[in-house]
Coordinates of C-alpha atoms in Angstrom, one line a residue:
M1 CA 0.0 -0.1 0.0
R2 CA 1.3 3.5 -1.0
R3 CA 2.1 5.5 2.5
W4 CA 1.1 8.7 2.8
R5 CA 3.6 11.4 2.2
L6 CA 3.2 15.1 2.0
P7 CA 2.8 16.8 -1.3
V8 CA 6.3 17.9 -2.7
V9 CA 4.4 20.5 -5.0
L10 CA 3.3 23.9 -3.4
T11 CA 0.9 26.6 -5.2
A12 CA 2.4 29.1 -6.5
A13 CA 1.2 31.0 -3.7
L14 CA 3.7 29.1 -1.6
L15 CA 6.6 29.8 -3.5
A16 CA 7.0 33.5 -2.8
V17 CA 9.6 34.6 -0.7
T18 CA 11.2 37.3 0.4
G19 CA 14.1 37.7 -0.1
C20 CA 16.2 39.1 3.0
G21 CA 17.3 42.5 1.2
G22 CA 15.1 46.2 1.3
G23 CA 16.3 47.0 4.9
V24 CA 14.7 43.6 6.6
A25 CA 17.7 43.9 9.0
D26 CA 16.5 47.7 9.8
D27 CA 12.2 46.7 10.2
P28 CA 11.9 45.5 13.7
N29 CA 8.5 43.4 12.4
T30 CA 10.6 41.3 10.0
I31 CA 12.5 38.7 11.4
N32 CA 15.3 37.2 8.1
V33 CA 15.2 32.8 8.4
T34 CA 18.0 31.6 6.7
Y35 CA 17.8 27.9 5.5
H36 CA 19.4 25.4 2.8
R37 CA 17.4 24.4 0.1
Y38 CA 19.3 21.8 -2.7
G39 CA 18.2 19.8 -5.6
N40 CA 15.1 17.8 -4.8
S41 CA 15.2 18.0 -1.2
T42 CA 12.6 20.4 -0.8
Y43 CA 11.4 19.5 2.3
V44 CA 13.0 22.4 4.9
D45 CA 11.5 25.0 2.1
I46 CA 8.2 23.5 2.3
L47 CA 7.9 23.5 6.2
M48 CA 10.0 27.3 6.1
Q49 CA 6.9 28.4 4.0
R50 CA 4.4 26.7 6.2
V51 CA 5.4 28.6 9.2
K52 CA 5.8 31.7 7.5
Q53 CA 1.9 31.7 7.0
Q54 CA 1.2 30.2 10.7
Y55 CA 3.5 32.9 12.6
E56 CA 2.4 36.1 10.2
Q57 CA -1.3 34.7 10.7
A58 CA -0.8 33.9 14.7
H59 CA 1.3 37.9 14.7
P60 CA -0.4 40.5 12.7
G61 CA 1.6 43.3 11.6
K62 CA 5.2 41.5 11.9
R63 CA 6.2 39.4 9.1
V64 CA 8.9 36.5 8.3
A65 CA 11.4 36.9 5.3
L66 CA 12.5 33.6 4.0
D67 CA 16.1 33.8 2.8
P68 CA 17.0 30.3 1.2
V69 CA 20.5 29.3 0.2
V70 CA 20.6 27.3 -2.9
A71 CA 24.1 25.4 -2.8
P72 CA 25.2 21.8 -1.9
E73 CA 25.5 21.7 2.0
G74 CA 29.7 22.4 2.3
E75 CA 28.2 25.5 0.5
Y76 CA 25.5 26.4 2.2
L77 CA 27.4 26.1 5.9
S78 CA 30.5 28.3 4.6
K79 CA 27.8 30.8 2.9
L80 CA 25.9 30.8 6.2
Q81 CA 29.0 31.6 8.3
L82 CA 29.9 34.6 5.8
R83 CA 26.7 36.3 6.7
M84 CA 26.9 35.7 10.5
R85 CA 30.0 38.0 10.5
S86 CA 28.2 41.0 10.0
P87 CA 25.2 42.0 12.5
S88 CA 23.5 43.6 9.0
T89 CA 23.8 40.0 7.3
A90 CA 23.1 37.8 9.9
P91 CA 19.8 36.2 9.8
D92 CA 17.4 36.4 13.4
V93 CA 16.9 32.0 12.6
L94 CA 19.0 29.9 11.1
Y95 CA 19.2 26.3 10.0
E96 CA 22.5 25.3 11.7
D97 CA 23.9 21.8 11.3
S98 CA 24.9 20.2 15.0
F99 CA 28.0 19.6 13.8
T100 CA 28.6 23.4 13.4
I101 CA 27.8 24.1 16.6
N102 CA 30.7 24.6 18.6
S103 CA 32.4 26.3 16.1
D104 CA 30.2 28.4 15.4
V105 CA 29.8 29.6 19.1
A106 CA 33.4 29.9 19.5
A107 CA 33.0 32.3 16.8
G108 CA 30.3 34.5 18.5
Y109 CA 27.8 34.0 16.4
L110 CA 25.0 32.1 17.8
A111 CA 23.0 33.0 21.1
P112 CA 22.4 31.0 23.8
L113 CA 18.7 29.9 24.6
D114 CA 19.1 28.1 27.7
E115 CA 16.8 30.9 29.5
R116 CA 14.0 30.7 26.7
L117 CA 14.3 26.7 26.7
A118 CA 13.4 26.7 30.9
D119 CA 10.3 28.7 30.2
W120 CA 8.7 26.8 27.3
P121 CA 6.9 23.7 28.1
D122 CA 7.2 22.4 24.8
W123 CA 11.3 21.5 26.0
D124 CA 10.6 18.5 28.1
R125 CA 8.4 16.9 24.9
F126 CA 12.0 16.5 23.1
I127 CA 13.4 13.2 23.1
D128 CA 16.6 13.7 25.7
T129 CA 19.2 11.8 22.8
T130 CA 18.4 14.5 20.7
K131 CA 18.9 17.4 23.2
Q132 CA 22.6 16.9 22.8
A133 CA 22.5 17.9 19.0
G134 CA 22.5 21.6 19.9
L135 CA 24.5 21.4 23.3
A136 CA 28.0 23.3 23.1
T137 CA 30.6 22.3 24.9
D138 CA 30.1 25.1 27.4
G139 CA 27.3 23.2 28.8
R140 CA 24.7 25.3 27.2
T141 CA 22.1 24.9 24.7
Y142 CA 22.4 27.4 21.2
G143 CA 20.1 24.9 18.9
V144 CA 16.9 23.1 19.2
P145 CA 16.7 19.7 17.0
L146 CA 14.2 19.6 14.1
D147 CA 14.7 16.1 13.3
T148 CA 17.7 13.3 14.3
D149 CA 18.9 9.8 12.7
T150 CA 20.8 6.5 13.6
R151 CA 22.9 4.6 11.6
G152 CA 23.0 0.5 11.3
I153 CA 22.8 -2.0 8.6
W154 CA 20.0 -2.1 5.7
F155 CA 20.5 -5.6 4.3
N156 CA 18.0 -7.0 1.3
R157 CA 16.4 -9.7 2.8
D158 CA 15.7 -11.7 -0.6
L159 CA 19.2 -11.9 -1.1
F160 CA 19.9 -12.9 2.2
T161 CA 17.7 -16.0 2.3
R162 CA 18.6 -17.3 -0.9
A163 CA 22.0 -16.8 0.0
G164 CA 21.6 -19.2 2.6
L165 CA 21.8 -15.9 5.4
P166 CA 18.7 -15.8 7.7
A167 CA 16.0 -13.2 7.1
D168 CA 16.1 -11.7 10.4
W169 CA 19.9 -11.4 10.3
K170 CA 21.3 -9.6 13.2
P171 CA 25.5 -10.0 13.3
R172 CA 27.6 -10.6 16.3
D173 CA 30.3 -9.2 15.6
W174 CA 32.5 -7.3 12.6
D175 CA 33.3 -11.2 11.4
A176 CA 30.1 -11.9 11.3
V177 CA 29.4 -9.0 9.1
L178 CA 31.9 -9.7 6.2
D179 CA 31.8 -13.1 6.8
A180 CA 27.6 -12.4 5.7
A181 CA 29.1 -10.0 2.7
R182 CA 31.3 -12.8 1.2
Q183 CA 28.5 -15.6 1.8
V184 CA 26.2 -13.0 -0.8
E185 CA 29.3 -12.3 -3.0
Q186 CA 30.0 -16.3 -3.6
R187 CA 26.2 -17.0 -4.4
F188 CA 25.9 -14.0 -6.7
P189 CA 29.3 -12.2 -7.9
D190 CA 27.5 -9.3 -9.5
V191 CA 26.4 -8.1 -5.6
I192 CA 27.8 -5.6 -4.1
G193 CA 28.3 -7.8 -0.5
L194 CA 28.7 -4.9 1.7
D195 CA 28.3 -0.7 0.4
L196 CA 30.0 1.9 2.7
P197 CA 30.6 5.6 2.1
L198 CA 33.9 5.4 0.7
G199 CA 34.5 7.7 -2.2
K200 CA 36.0 11.5 -1.9
A201 CA 32.5 13.1 -3.1
E202 CA 31.2 11.7 0.1
G203 CA 32.6 13.7 2.2
E204 CA 32.0 13.7 5.9
A205 CA 29.9 10.5 5.7
V206 CA 33.2 9.0 5.1
S207 CA 34.0 10.1 8.8
M208 CA 30.6 9.6 10.4
Q209 CA 29.0 6.9 8.3
T210 CA 32.1 4.3 8.2
V211 CA 34.7 5.4 10.0
E212 CA 33.5 6.2 13.3
M213 CA 30.7 3.7 13.5
L214 CA 33.7 1.0 13.5
L215 CA 35.7 3.0 15.9
Y216 CA 32.8 3.4 18.3
G217 CA 32.6 0.2 18.0
T218 CA 36.3 -1.1 19.5
E219 CA 38.4 -1.3 23.0
T220 CA 39.1 2.6 22.4
G221 CA 35.5 4.0 21.2
T222 CA 35.9 7.2 20.8
L223 CA 38.0 10.1 19.2
H224 CA 37.7 12.5 22.3
D225 CA 37.0 12.2 25.7
G226 CA 38.5 15.3 27.1
K227 CA 41.4 14.6 25.1
W228 CA 41.4 13.5 21.3
I229 CA 42.8 10.2 21.0
A230 CA 45.8 9.8 18.9
P231 CA 47.0 7.4 18.1
N232 CA 44.5 5.3 18.5
R233 CA 43.9 2.0 18.4
G234 CA 40.5 1.8 17.4
F235 CA 41.2 4.2 14.6
T236 CA 43.9 1.4 13.1
E237 CA 41.3 -1.1 13.8
A238 CA 38.5 0.9 12.0
L239 CA 40.9 0.8 8.5
E240 CA 41.8 -2.8 9.2
F241 CA 38.2 -3.5 8.5
V242 CA 37.7 -1.1 5.3
S243 CA 40.7 -2.6 3.8
T244 CA 39.8 -6.2 4.4
A245 CA 36.4 -5.0 3.0
V246 CA 37.9 -3.3 0.1
E247 CA 40.9 -5.7 -0.9
E248 CA 38.7 -8.9 -0.8
G249 CA 35.8 -7.2 -3.5
L250 CA 33.3 -6.9 -0.9
T251 CA 32.4 -3.1 -0.9
Q252 CA 31.6 -0.8 -4.5
S253 CA 34.3 -1.4 -6.8
K254 CA 37.3 1.1 -6.8
A255 CA 35.9 2.7 -9.9
Q256 CA 32.5 2.9 -8.4
I257 CA 34.6 4.5 -5.3
A258 CA 36.3 7.3 -7.1
D259 CA 33.0 7.9 -9.3
A260 CA 31.7 11.5 -7.7
Q261 CA 28.3 10.7 -8.7
Y262 CA 27.7 7.1 -7.0
D263 CA 25.9 8.6 -3.7
K264 CA 24.3 10.9 -5.5
K265 CA 22.3 8.1 -7.6
L266 CA 24.0 4.9 -8.4
R267 CA 24.3 3.9 -5.3
D268 CA 20.3 4.1 -4.8
D269 CA 20.0 2.7 -8.2
L270 CA 21.7 -0.8 -7.7
T271 CA 20.2 -0.7 -4.0
R272 CA 16.5 -1.1 -6.0
Q273 CA 18.0 -3.5 -8.6
G274 CA 18.3 -6.0 -5.6
K275 CA 22.7 -5.3 -6.6
V276 CA 23.4 -4.7 -2.8
A277 CA 23.3 -7.2 -0.2
M278 CA 23.7 -4.5 2.5
R279 CA 24.6 -0.4 3.6
L280 CA 26.0 0.7 6.5
D281 CA 23.5 3.9 6.4
G282 CA 21.3 5.9 8.3
S283 CA 17.8 5.8 9.1
F284 CA 17.1 8.7 6.2
A285 CA 17.8 6.3 3.6
A286 CA 14.4 5.2 3.6
G287 CA 13.0 8.7 2.7
Q288 CA 15.3 9.0 0.2
W289 CA 13.9 5.7 -1.4
E290 CA 10.8 6.8 -1.4
A291 CA 11.0 10.4 -2.7
S292 CA 12.2 8.6 -5.7
G293 CA 9.4 6.6 -6.6
W294 CA 10.3 3.3 -4.4
Q295 CA 7.2 3.0 -2.3
D296 CA 7.6 -0.7 -1.6
W297 CA 10.8 -0.9 -0.5
S298 CA 9.7 -2.4 3.1
S299 CA 9.0 -5.7 1.0
T300 CA 12.9 -6.2 0.3
M301 CA 14.8 -3.9 2.6
S302 CA 15.1 -4.9 6.6
A303 CA 18.1 -3.4 9.0
A304 CA 20.0 -4.2 11.9
P305 CA 22.2 -2.7 14.1
M306 CA 26.0 -2.5 13.4
P307 CA 27.4 -4.6 16.3
S308 CA 30.9 -3.8 18.0
R309 CA 34.4 -5.2 16.9
D310 CA 34.2 -8.2 19.2
G311 CA 30.4 -8.1 19.8
A312 CA 30.3 -6.5 23.4
G313 CA 27.4 -4.7 22.1
T314 CA 25.9 -2.0 19.0
V315 CA 26.4 1.1 17.9
S316 CA 24.8 3.8 16.4
M317 CA 25.9 7.7 15.1
S318 CA 23.3 10.5 15.4
G319 CA 23.5 13.7 13.7
G320 CA 20.6 16.0 12.7
W321 CA 19.7 20.4 12.1
T322 CA 18.7 22.5 14.6
L323 CA 17.0 26.3 14.4
A324 CA 19.5 28.5 16.1
M325 CA 19.2 32.5 16.9
S326 CA 22.2 34.9 15.8
A327 CA 23.6 36.2 18.7
S328 CA 23.5 39.8 17.1
G329 CA 20.2 39.8 16.2
T330 CA 18.3 42.1 18.1
K331 CA 14.8 40.4 17.6
Q332 CA 14.9 37.4 19.2
D333 CA 12.0 37.3 20.8
D334 CA 10.2 37.2 17.5
A335 CA 13.0 34.9 16.5
F336 CA 12.3 32.3 19.1
E337 CA 8.5 32.5 18.4
F338 CA 9.3 31.4 15.1
V339 CA 11.4 28.4 16.6
K340 CA 9.0 27.2 19.2
M341 CA 6.1 27.3 15.9
A342 CA 8.6 25.5 13.5
L343 CA 9.1 23.0 16.2
N344 CA 6.2 22.3 17.6
R345 CA 4.6 18.9 17.4
D346 CA 2.4 19.0 14.6
N347 CA 5.2 20.9 12.0
I348 CA 8.0 18.2 13.2
T349 CA 5.5 15.3 13.1
E350 CA 4.7 16.5 9.5
Y351 CA 8.6 17.4 8.3
A352 CA 9.8 13.7 9.3
L353 CA 7.2 12.1 7.1
S354 CA 7.7 14.1 4.0
S355 CA 11.7 14.4 4.5
G356 CA 12.3 10.7 6.1
N357 CA 14.1 12.1 9.0
L358 CA 13.0 10.9 12.3
P359 CA 11.1 13.7 14.6
S360 CA 13.2 14.9 17.8
R361 CA 10.1 14.8 19.8
E362 CA 8.6 12.0 22.1
D363 CA 4.9 13.2 21.2
S364 CA 5.9 13.2 17.4
A365 CA 7.4 9.7 17.4
A366 CA 4.2 8.7 19.0
D367 CA 2.0 9.8 16.4
P368 CA 0.7 6.4 14.4
R369 CA 1.1 8.0 11.3
I370 CA 5.1 7.8 11.5
A371 CA 5.1 4.1 12.0
A372 CA 2.8 3.6 9.3
A373 CA 4.8 6.0 7.1
N374 CA 8.0 3.8 7.7
P375 CA 7.4 0.4 9.1
L376 CA 11.1 0.2 10.4
A377 CA 10.7 3.5 12.2
G378 CA 10.6 2.0 15.5
F379 CA 13.6 0.2 15.1
W380 CA 15.9 3.4 14.1
L381 CA 14.2 5.4 16.9
G382 CA 15.7 2.4 19.2
L383 CA 18.7 3.3 18.1
L384 CA 18.9 6.9 19.8
E385 CA 19.0 4.4 23.0
N386 CA 22.6 3.6 22.1
T387 CA 24.0 6.3 19.9
H388 CA 26.8 8.5 19.9
Y389 CA 27.6 12.1 18.8
R390 CA 30.7 13.6 16.5
P391 CA 32.9 15.6 19.0
T392 CA 31.5 19.0 17.3
L393 CA 34.2 20.7 18.7
P394 CA 36.0 23.6 16.4
E395 CA 39.2 21.3 15.4
Y396 CA 36.6 18.5 14.2
P397 CA 36.0 19.8 10.3
K398 CA 39.9 19.2 10.2
V399 CA 40.3 15.8 11.7
S400 CA 37.6 15.1 9.7
E401 CA 39.6 15.8 6.6
E402 CA 42.3 13.5 7.5
I403 CA 39.8 10.8 8.7
Q404 CA 38.5 10.8 4.9
Q405 CA 42.1 11.3 3.2
S406 CA 43.1 8.1 5.4
V407 CA 40.2 6.1 4.1
L408 CA 41.4 7.3 0.6
D409 CA 44.9 5.9 1.2
V410 CA 43.7 3.0 2.2
V411 CA 41.4 2.3 -0.6
G412 CA 44.8 2.9 -2.3
G413 CA 46.1 -0.2 -1.0
A414 CA 48.0 1.7 2.1
D415 CA 49.0 -0.2 5.1
P416 CA 46.3 0.5 7.5
A417 CA 48.6 1.2 10.8
E418 CA 51.1 3.1 8.9
V419 CA 47.9 5.5 7.6
S420 CA 46.7 5.5 11.1
E421 CA 50.2 6.8 12.5
R422 CA 50.4 9.5 10.0
W423 CA 46.5 10.4 11.0
A424 CA 47.7 10.6 14.6
E425 CA 50.6 12.8 13.2
Q426 CA 48.3 15.2 11.1
V427 CA 45.9 15.1 14.7
R428 CA 48.4 16.4 16.5
R429 CA 49.6 19.3 14.5
I430 CA 46.1 20.3 14.5
V431 CA 45.0 20.2 17.7
E432 CA 48.5 20.6 19.6
P433 CA 50.1 17.4 21.2
A434 CA 49.4 19.3 24.6
N435 CA 45.6 18.0 24.1
T436 CA 45.9 14.4 22.5
R437 CA 46.7 11.1 24.4
G438 CA 47.5 7.8 23.5
G439 CA 44.9 4.6 23.4

């Protein structure tokens, strides 16, 4: 049965967007809201258009100037930071990636929200784990989560059963994951046994969704615990896993890894065609499949938690986006009213239904429409109990770049131990040796 989704086509009236020019900064009754809009992902735009109407109807005489930035995600973040540098261009409300919170706080761009949140009863409705997304290292909250996600292993149930693997497969450890990939590959040589983000064009997904999903399941267990752990035995073990999978031909081919378009379309096409047995991926993949027209994906795809290296437990990583407020804004009362309206129960539920992301509120997660839209929503939400967030410190983006380069080196055939040693040297250079320890 086709699951209900929000319409993506907007009326002409809804598409009328008020730009950030025309003296918005000087108008005491108009707030500016900046967010990301790119490609086929129009869900944030739909949400902001809806909240603009709701806000203006609820507050006669008040106006919202929507300022969508049409650019790839990395460019959006760069353009947003440029705007935040000056009070004359800084938005009142901004769509902020959780992993940039600390760097923007360090730069003085974001306003703390704790006093306002303490007076907002709905704050108690947010899933406790998701609140970490907007929490900075100074102990204060600077962003309210719009959505969240978790990560695990998607697997093709039909391929598994035909290869002699159980339909309710739950791997105990890393060896069980590799063995399943080998078994599928032996039965179906043209199938990708284990798809991992590995290519240069995949950027942060390589760090978070591949290396950190592995690293956080090792005895070392983290990148940072008050100090950056470099050298890091768990990092070496993660690279060894990647090296084994690539060299045995269990992953996508090296040509596909190098293809900048692989993640944009081919990965999902191959999954739909039954050419991918497993994907180490996020809860959001189902939303992408539905957006592309694959409505009956649940008849084929199942999911399992990613196990730790030695079977001691399971691992997930979470991220998500928040709404934040500019520290230099002069209309913060109005800005927070917009944030509260955008993140009420109904709007977060509607956004989760349209985008395929997990809702950040408990009452939204309990809405029966969420389970009806995604039969595996309960599984992915359950992983929030044992999830991890990246060390969203100002130095993290540079550390992450070195993680991505390390994976490229290993994919190219370099020795994981040597690559890990070079990575540790780069981390010590980035963060200063006094801020590191071995582990």
